[in-house]
Coordinates of C-alpha atoms and ligand atoms in Angstrom, one line a residue:
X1 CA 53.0 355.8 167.9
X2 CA 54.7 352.2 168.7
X3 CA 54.9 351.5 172.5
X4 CA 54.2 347.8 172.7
X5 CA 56.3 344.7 170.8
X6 CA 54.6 341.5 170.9
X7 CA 56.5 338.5 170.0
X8 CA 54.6 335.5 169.7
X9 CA 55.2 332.3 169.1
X10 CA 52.3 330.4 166.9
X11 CA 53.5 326.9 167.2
X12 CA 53.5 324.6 163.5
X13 CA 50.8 326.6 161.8
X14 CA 47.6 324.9 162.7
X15 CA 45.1 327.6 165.0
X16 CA 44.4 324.5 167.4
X17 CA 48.0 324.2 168.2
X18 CA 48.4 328.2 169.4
X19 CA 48.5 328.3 173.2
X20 CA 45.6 330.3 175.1
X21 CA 48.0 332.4 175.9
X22 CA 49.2 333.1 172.4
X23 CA 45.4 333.4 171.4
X24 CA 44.8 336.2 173.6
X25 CA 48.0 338.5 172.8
X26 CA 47.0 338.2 169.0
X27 CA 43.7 339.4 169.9
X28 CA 45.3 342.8 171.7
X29 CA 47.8 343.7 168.6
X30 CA 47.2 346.1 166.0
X31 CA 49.8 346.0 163.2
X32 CA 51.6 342.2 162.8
X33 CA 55.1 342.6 160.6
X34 CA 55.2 339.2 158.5
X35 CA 58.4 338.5 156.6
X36 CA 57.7 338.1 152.9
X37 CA 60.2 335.6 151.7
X38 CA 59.2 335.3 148.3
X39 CA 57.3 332.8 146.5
X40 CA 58.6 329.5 147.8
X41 CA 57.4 329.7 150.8
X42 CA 54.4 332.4 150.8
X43 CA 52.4 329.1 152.3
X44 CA 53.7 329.9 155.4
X45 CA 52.6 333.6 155.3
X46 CA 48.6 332.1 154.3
X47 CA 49.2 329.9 157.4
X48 CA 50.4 333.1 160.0
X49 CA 47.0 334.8 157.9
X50 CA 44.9 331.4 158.8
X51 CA 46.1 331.4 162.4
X52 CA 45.0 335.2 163.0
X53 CA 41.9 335.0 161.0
X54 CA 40.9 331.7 163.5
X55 CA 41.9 333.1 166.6
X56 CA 41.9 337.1 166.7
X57 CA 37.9 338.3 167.3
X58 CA 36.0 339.5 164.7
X59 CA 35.7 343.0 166.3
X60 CA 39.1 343.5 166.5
X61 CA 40.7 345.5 163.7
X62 CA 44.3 344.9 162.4
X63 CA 45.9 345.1 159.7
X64 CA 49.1 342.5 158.2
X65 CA 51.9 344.2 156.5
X66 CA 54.2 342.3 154.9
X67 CA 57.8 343.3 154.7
X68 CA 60.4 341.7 152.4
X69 CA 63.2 340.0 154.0
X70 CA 66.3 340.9 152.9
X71 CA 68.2 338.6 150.4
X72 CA 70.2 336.2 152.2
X73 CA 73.7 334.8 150.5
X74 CA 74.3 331.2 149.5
X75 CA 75.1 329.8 153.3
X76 CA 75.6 326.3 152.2
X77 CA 79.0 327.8 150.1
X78 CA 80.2 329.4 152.8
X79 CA 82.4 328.9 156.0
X80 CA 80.9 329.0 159.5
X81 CA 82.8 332.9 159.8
X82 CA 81.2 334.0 156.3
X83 CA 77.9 332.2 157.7
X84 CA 77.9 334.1 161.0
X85 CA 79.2 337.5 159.1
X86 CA 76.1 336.5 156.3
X87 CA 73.5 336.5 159.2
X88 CA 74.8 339.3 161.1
X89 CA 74.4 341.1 157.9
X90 CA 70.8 340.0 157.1
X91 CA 69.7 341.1 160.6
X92 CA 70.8 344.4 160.2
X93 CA 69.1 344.6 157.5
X94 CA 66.2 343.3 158.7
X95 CA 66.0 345.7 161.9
X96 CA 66.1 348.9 158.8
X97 CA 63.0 346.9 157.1
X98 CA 61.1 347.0 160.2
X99 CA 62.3 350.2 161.4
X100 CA 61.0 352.0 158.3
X101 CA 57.1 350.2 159.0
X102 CA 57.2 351.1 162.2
X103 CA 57.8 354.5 162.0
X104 CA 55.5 355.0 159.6
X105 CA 52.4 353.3 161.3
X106 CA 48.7 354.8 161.6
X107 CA 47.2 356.9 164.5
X108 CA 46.1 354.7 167.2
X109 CA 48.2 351.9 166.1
X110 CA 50.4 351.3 169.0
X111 CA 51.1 347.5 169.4
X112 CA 53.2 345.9 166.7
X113 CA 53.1 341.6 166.8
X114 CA 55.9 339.4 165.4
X115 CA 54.3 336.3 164.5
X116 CA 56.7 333.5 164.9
X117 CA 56.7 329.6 163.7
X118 CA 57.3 327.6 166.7
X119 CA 58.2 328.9 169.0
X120 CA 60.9 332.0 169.3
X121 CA 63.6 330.5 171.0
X122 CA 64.6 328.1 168.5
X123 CA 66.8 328.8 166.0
X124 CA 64.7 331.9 164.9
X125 CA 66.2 335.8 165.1
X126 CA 63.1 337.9 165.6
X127 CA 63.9 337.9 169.4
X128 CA 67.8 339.5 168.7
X129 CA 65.9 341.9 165.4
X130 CA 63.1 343.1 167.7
X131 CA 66.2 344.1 170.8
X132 CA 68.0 346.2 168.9
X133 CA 65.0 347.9 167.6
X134 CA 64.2 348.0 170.9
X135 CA 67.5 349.6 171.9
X136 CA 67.3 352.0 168.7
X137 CA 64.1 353.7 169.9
X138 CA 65.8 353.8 173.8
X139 CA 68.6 355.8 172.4
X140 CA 65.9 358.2 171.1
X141 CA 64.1 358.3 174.0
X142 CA 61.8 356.7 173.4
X143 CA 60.7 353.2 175.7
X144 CA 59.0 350.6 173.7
X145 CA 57.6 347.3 175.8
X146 CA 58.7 343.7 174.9
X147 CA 56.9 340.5 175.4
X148 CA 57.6 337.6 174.1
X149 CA 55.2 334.4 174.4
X150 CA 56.2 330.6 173.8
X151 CA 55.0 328.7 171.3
X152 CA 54.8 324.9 170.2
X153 CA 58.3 324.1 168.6
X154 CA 59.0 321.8 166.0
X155 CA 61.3 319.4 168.2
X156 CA 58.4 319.3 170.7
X157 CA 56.0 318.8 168.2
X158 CA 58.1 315.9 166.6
X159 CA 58.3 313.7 169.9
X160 CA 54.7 314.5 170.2
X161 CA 54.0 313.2 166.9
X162 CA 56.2 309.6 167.8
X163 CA 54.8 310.0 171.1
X164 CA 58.4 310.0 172.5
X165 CA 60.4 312.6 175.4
X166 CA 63.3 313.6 173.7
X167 CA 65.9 312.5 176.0
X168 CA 66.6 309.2 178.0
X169 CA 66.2 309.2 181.5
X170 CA 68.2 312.2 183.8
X171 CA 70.0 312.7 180.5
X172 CA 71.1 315.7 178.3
X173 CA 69.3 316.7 174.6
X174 CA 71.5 318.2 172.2
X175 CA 69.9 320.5 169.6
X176 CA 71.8 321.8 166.4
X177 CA 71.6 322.3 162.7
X178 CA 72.4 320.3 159.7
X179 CA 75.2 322.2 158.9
X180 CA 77.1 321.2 162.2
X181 CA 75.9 317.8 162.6
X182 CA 78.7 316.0 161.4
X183 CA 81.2 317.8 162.5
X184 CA 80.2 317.3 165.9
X185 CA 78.3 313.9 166.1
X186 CA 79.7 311.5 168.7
X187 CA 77.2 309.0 169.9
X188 CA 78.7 310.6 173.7
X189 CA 76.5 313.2 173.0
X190 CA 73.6 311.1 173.5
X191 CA 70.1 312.1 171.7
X192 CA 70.6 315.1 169.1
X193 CA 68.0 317.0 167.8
X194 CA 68.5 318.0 164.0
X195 CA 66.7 321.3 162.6
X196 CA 67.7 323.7 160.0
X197 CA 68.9 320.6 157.5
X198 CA 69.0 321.5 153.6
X199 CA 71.0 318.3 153.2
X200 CA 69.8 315.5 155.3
X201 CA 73.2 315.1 156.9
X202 CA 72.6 312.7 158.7
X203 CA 72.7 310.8 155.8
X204 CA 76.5 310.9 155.8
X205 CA 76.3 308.8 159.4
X206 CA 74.6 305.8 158.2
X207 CA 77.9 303.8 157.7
X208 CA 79.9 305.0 160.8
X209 CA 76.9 304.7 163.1
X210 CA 73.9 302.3 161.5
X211 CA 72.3 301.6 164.3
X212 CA 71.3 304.9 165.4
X213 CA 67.5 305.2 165.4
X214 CA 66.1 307.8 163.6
X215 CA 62.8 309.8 164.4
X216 CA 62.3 312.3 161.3
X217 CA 58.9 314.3 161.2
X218 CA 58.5 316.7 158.2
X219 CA 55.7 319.4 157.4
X220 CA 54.3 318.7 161.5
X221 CA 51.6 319.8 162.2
X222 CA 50.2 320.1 158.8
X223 CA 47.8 318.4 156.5
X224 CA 51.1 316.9 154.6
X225 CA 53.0 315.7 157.3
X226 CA 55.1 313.1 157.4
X227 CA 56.6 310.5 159.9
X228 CA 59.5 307.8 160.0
X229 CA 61.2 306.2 162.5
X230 CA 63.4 303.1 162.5
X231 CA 67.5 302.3 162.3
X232 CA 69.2 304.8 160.0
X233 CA 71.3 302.9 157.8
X234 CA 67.6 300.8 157.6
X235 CA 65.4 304.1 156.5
X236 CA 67.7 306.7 155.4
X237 CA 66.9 306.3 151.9
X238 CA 63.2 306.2 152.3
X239 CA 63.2 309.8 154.3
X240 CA 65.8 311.0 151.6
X241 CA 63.3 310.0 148.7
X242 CA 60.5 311.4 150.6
X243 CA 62.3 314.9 151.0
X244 CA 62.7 314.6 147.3
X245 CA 59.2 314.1 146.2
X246 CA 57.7 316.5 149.1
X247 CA 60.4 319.3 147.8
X248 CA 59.3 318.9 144.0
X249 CA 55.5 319.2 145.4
X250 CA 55.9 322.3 147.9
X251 CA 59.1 323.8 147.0
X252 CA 60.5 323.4 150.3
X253 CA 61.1 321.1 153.0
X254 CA 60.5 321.9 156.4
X255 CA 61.8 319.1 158.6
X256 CA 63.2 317.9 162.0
X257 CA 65.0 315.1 163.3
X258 CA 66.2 313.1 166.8
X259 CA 69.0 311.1 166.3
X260 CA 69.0 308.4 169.1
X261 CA 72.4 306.4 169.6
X262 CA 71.7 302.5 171.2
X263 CA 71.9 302.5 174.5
X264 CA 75.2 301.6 176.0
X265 CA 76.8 303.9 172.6
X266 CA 78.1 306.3 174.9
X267 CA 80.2 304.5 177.2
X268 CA 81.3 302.5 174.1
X269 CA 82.5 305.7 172.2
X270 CA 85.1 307.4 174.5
X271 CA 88.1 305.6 176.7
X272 CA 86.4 304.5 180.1
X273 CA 86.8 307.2 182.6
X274 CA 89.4 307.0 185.9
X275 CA 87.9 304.7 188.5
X276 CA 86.9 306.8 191.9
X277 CA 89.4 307.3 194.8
X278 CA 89.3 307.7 198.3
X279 CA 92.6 310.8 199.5
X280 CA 95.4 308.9 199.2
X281 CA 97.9 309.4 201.8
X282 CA 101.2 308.7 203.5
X283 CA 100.5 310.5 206.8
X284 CA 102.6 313.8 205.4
X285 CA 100.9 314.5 202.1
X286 CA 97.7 313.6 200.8
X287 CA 96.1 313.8 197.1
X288 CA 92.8 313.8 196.4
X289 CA 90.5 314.7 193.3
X290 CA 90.4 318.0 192.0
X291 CA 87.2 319.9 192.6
X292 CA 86.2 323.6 191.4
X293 CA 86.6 324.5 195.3
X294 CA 90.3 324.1 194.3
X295 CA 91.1 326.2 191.9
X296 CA 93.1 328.6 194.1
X297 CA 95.9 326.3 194.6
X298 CA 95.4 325.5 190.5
X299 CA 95.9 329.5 189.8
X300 CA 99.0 329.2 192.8
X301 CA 100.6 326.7 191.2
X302 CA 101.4 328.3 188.0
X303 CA 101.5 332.0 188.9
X304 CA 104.9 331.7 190.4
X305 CA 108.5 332.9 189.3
X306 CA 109.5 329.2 189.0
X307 CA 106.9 327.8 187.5
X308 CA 106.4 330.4 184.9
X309 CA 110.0 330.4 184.4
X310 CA 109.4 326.4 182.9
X311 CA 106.8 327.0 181.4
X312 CA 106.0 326.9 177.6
X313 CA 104.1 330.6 177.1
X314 CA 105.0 332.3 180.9
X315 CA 101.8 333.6 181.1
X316 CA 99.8 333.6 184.2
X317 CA 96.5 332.3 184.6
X318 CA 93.6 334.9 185.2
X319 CA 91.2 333.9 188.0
X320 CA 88.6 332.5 185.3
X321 CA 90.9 330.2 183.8
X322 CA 92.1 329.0 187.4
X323 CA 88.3 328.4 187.8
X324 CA 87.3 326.8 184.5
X325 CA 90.4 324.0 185.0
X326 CA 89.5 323.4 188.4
X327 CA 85.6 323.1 187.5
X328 CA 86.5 321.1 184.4
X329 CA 88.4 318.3 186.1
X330 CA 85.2 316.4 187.3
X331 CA 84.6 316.1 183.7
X332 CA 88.2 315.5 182.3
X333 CA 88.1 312.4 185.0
X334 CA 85.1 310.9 184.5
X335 CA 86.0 311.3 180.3
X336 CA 89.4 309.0 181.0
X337 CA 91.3 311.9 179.8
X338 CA 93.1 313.4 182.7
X339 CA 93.1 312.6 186.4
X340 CA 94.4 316.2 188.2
X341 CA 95.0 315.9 192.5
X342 CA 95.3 318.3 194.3
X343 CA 98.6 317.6 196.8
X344 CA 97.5 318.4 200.0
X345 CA 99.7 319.0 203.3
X346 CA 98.5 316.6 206.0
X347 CA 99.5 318.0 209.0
X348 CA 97.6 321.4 207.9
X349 CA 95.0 320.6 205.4
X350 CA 96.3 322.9 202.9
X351 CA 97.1 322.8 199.2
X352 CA 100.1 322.6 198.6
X353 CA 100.3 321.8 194.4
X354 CA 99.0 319.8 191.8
X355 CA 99.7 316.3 190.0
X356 CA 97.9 315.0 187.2
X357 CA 97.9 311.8 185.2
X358 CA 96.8 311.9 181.6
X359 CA 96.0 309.4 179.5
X360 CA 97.5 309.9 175.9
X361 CA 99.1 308.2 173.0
X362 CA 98.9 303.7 173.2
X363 CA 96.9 302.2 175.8
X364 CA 98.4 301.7 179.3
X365 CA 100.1 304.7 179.3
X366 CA 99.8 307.9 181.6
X367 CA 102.1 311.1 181.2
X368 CA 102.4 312.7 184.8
X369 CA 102.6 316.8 185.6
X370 CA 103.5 318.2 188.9
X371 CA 104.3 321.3 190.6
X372 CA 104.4 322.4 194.2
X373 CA 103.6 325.7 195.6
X374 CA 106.3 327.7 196.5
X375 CA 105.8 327.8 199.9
X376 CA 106.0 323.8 200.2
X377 CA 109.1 323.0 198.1
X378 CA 111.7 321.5 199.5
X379 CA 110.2 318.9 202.0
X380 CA 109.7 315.7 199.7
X381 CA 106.3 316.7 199.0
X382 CA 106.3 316.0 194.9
X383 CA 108.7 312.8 195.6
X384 CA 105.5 311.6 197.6
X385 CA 102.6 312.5 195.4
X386 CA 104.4 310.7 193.1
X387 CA 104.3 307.7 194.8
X388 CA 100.8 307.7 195.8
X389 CA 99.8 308.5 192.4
X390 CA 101.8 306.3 190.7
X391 CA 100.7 303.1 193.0
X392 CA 97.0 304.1 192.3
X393 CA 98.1 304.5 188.6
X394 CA 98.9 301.3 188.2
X395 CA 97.2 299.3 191.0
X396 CA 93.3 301.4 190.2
X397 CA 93.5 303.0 186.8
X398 CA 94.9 299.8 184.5
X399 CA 98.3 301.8 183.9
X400 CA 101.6 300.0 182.8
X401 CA 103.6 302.4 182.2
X402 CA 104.4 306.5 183.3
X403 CA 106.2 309.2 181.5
X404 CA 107.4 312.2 182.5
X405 CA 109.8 315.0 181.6
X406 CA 111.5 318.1 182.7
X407 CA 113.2 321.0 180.7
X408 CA 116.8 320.2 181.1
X409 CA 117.8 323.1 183.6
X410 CA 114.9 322.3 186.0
X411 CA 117.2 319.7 187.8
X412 CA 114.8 319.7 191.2
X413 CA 112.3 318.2 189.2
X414 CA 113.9 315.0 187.8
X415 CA 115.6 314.7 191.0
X416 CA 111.7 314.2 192.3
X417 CA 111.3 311.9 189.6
X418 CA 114.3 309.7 190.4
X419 CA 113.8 309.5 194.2
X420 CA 110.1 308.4 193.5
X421 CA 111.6 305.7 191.2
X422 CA 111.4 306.5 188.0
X423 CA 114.5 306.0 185.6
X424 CA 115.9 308.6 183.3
X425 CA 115.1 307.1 179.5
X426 CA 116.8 309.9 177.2
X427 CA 117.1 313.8 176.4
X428 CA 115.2 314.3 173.5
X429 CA 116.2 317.7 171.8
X430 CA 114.4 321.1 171.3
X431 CA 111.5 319.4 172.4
X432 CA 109.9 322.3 174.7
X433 CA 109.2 325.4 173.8
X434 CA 110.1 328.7 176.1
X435 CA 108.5 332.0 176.8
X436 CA 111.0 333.5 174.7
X437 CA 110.3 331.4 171.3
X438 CA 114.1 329.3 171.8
X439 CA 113.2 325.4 172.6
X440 CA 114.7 323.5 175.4
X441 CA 115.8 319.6 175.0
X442 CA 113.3 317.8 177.3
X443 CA 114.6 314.7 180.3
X444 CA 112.4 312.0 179.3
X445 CA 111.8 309.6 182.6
X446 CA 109.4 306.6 183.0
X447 CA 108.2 304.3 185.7
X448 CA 106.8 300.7 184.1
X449 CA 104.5 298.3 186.4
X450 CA 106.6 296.1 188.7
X451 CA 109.6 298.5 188.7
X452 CA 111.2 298.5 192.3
X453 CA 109.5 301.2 193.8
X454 CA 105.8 300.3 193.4
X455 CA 106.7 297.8 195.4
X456 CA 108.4 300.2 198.5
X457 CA 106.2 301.4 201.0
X458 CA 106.5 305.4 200.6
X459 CA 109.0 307.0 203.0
X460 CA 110.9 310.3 203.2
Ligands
SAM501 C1 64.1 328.9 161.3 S1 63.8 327.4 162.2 C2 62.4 327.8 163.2 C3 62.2 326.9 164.3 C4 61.0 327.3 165.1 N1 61.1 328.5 165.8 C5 60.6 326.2 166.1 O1 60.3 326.5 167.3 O2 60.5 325.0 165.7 C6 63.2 326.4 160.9 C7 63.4 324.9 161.2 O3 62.4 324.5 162.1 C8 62.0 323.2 161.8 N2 60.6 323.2 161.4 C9 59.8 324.3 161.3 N3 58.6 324.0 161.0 C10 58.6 322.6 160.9 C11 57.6 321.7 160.6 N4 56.3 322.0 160.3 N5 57.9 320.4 160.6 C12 59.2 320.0 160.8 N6 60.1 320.8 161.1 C13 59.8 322.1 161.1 C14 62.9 322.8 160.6 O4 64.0 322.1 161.1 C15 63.3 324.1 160.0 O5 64.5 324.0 159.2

């Protein structure tokens, strides 16, 4: 009877690339469950046979039983919710497939092995089939052990191969699949690796980003493999004609990619981030940056009759979302996208509301938000962070011009507005919409470099 699950990872397929670790747990199974996916590929099943027959001792008897995957739908013809609903599928039936083996396996045979290619945390589901096996049996009764053991994956055997690290210095690797490469390519993202690509997508980046340097690796690890590197719009067509001539040979391509923007792409890609600031004061409020230590006054903010009376859904913010805005404004600053301060009350060092700049529609522009916590309204406290963060607007963050607006009946807000300088511009109508699905016409007010009050020294 089955009390032991060993998944382990076998690297690319060539016995000298198995880890000693990996050596050793083959050597202590007794069944191994190899998916038989049909005829394409059954080179990949010799080289899981290979691997075992290399490494497992001689005195050591197991047996391989292979069990035939389940037929998989079209995935390239479908959306990413049939995808997901396809795989989901598959699994399932792949945990029946095995289930039926297992239960059926000879005395003395206790420990079942999963041989995997790579390594199992990439982009393979034995890990998720194996668990809910796992949990199957525990609803029975009955406790089966799970190990899993790394392997050499194909990313790390590609920068191997172009004797490369994957990522620039201190800086983030982005892994994904063919099928979501360019949806999501920005060069921001910095070095991306590509696996799982029928297509060669990144064939369809050449124009929009040439210089990109490719390293592609196919069949690694192998006798057949294959290496290019260079500028993508330069080789491009030499990997896609290579793909071509390596699938009419094996039948399939197995093949992974880095994507490497030139450095400096980054920056280049995105509108500069908000320059760093000191607290800005005026001796009765301050404002500062937003940290994730904030997010109290974030969640206090909105969750208040008033505010939620003006705003567009009235719904309060949970705790978590409090959090993830407050966390998130690092980010949204350093991305030029927003700049959110917290308003702070001098005298007391408390938080007293929020005011945010963000940067949208032409250049030079910023459209300001506000609020004030209840227990602060009334003393002049949004007429001054409005000052302070329109002065560093203009004088720090290379704005010309500020927008703002208020429903219509929120009259204490545009009276802020006007004592901090800026002048009403218009009403435009039905512009905002309310809790209860009716729109309200929106106060449009703006405050343009040089206007009068930049130029005032903040006061009461
Ligand atoms: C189902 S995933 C398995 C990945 C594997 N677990 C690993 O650690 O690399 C299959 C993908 O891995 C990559 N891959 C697997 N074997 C490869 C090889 N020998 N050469 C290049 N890429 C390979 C390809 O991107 C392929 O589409």
């Amino acid at each position: 009877m089955i009390d032991r699950i060993r998944i382990i990872g076998i690297g690319m397929g060539d016995p000298l690339q198995v880890t000693g670790e990996a050596a050793r747990a083959l050597g202590t199974v007794d069944v191994f469950l190899v998916a038989d996916k049909g005829d394409a590929k059954s080179d990949l099943v010799a080289a899981r046979q290979a691997v075992c027959e290399a490494l497992i001792p001689a005195d050591h008897a197991y047996r391989v039983v292979e069990v035939p995957d389940p037929r998989r739908g079209p995935d390239a013809e479908r959306d990413d919710t049939a995808y997901d609903r396809g795989v989901r599928d598959w699994h399932a039936a792949r945990v029946d497939a095995y289930a039926d083996v297992m239960e059926s396996l000879r005395d003395g045979e206790t420990t079942v092995g999963f041989l995997v290619w790579g390594d199992p945390a990439f982009y393979d589901s034995t890990i998720r089939v194996v668990d809910a096996l796992v949990q199957r049996w525990a609803a029975k009764g009955l406790d089966v052990d799970l190990d899993v053991i790394a392997g050499i994956s194909a990313p790390q055997l590609l920068a191997a191969r172009h004797r490369i690290p994957l990522n620039r210095i201190g800086a983030p690797i982005h892994v994904t699949t063919g099928r979501r490469l360019v949806d999501e390519y920005d060069p921001a993202l910095g070095d991306v690796v590509v696996m799982l690509d029928g297509q060669l997508a990144c064939a369809e980046l050449a124009d929009a980003f040439p210089d990109i340097e490719l390293y592609w690796g196919a069949y690694l690890g192998t006798p057949d493999e294959l290496l290019v590197h260079g500028r993508l719009a330069d080789v491009v067509d030499e990997v896609r004609r290579l793909r071509a001539e390596a699938r009419e040979r094996h039948g399939w391509v197995m093949d992974t990619y880095l994507l490497r923007p030139p450095v400096g792409a980054a920056e280049s890609s995105g509108p500069s981030g908000f320059p760093d600031t000191e607290p800005l004061g005026d001796g009765v409020v301050t404002v500062r940056p937003v940290t994730a230590a904030d997010w109290e006054v974030v969640r206090d903010e909105h969750n208040n009759e008033e505010s939620l009376r003006w705003d567009f859904a009235g719904r309060p913010h949970t705790d978590e979302r409090a959090r993830r805005l407050a966390a998130q404004a690092r980010r949204e600053w350093r991305l030029g996208r927003a700049a959110r301060f917290v308003i702070v009350d001098a005298a007391t060092g408390q938080g007293a509301g929020v005011i945010n700049v963000m940067r949208m529609g032409p250049p030079g522009l910023g459209l300001i938000g506000y609020g004030v916590l209840p227990a602060f309204r009334g003393r002049g406290f949004t007429t001054r962070a409005l000052r302070l963060v329109s002065r560093w607007a203009f004088d720090e963050a290379g704005i010309d011009r500020l927008e703002l607006g208020h429903k219509a009946d929120n009259v204490a807000s545009g009276r802020a507005a006007a004592k901090a300088g800026f002048s009403p511009e218009g009403r435009l109508r039905q512009r905002l919409p309310n809790p209860d699905g009716t729109r309200s016409d929106e106060i449009y007010y703006a405050l343009v470099r040089g206007d009068a009050h930049d130029r005032t020294p903040p006061t009461g």
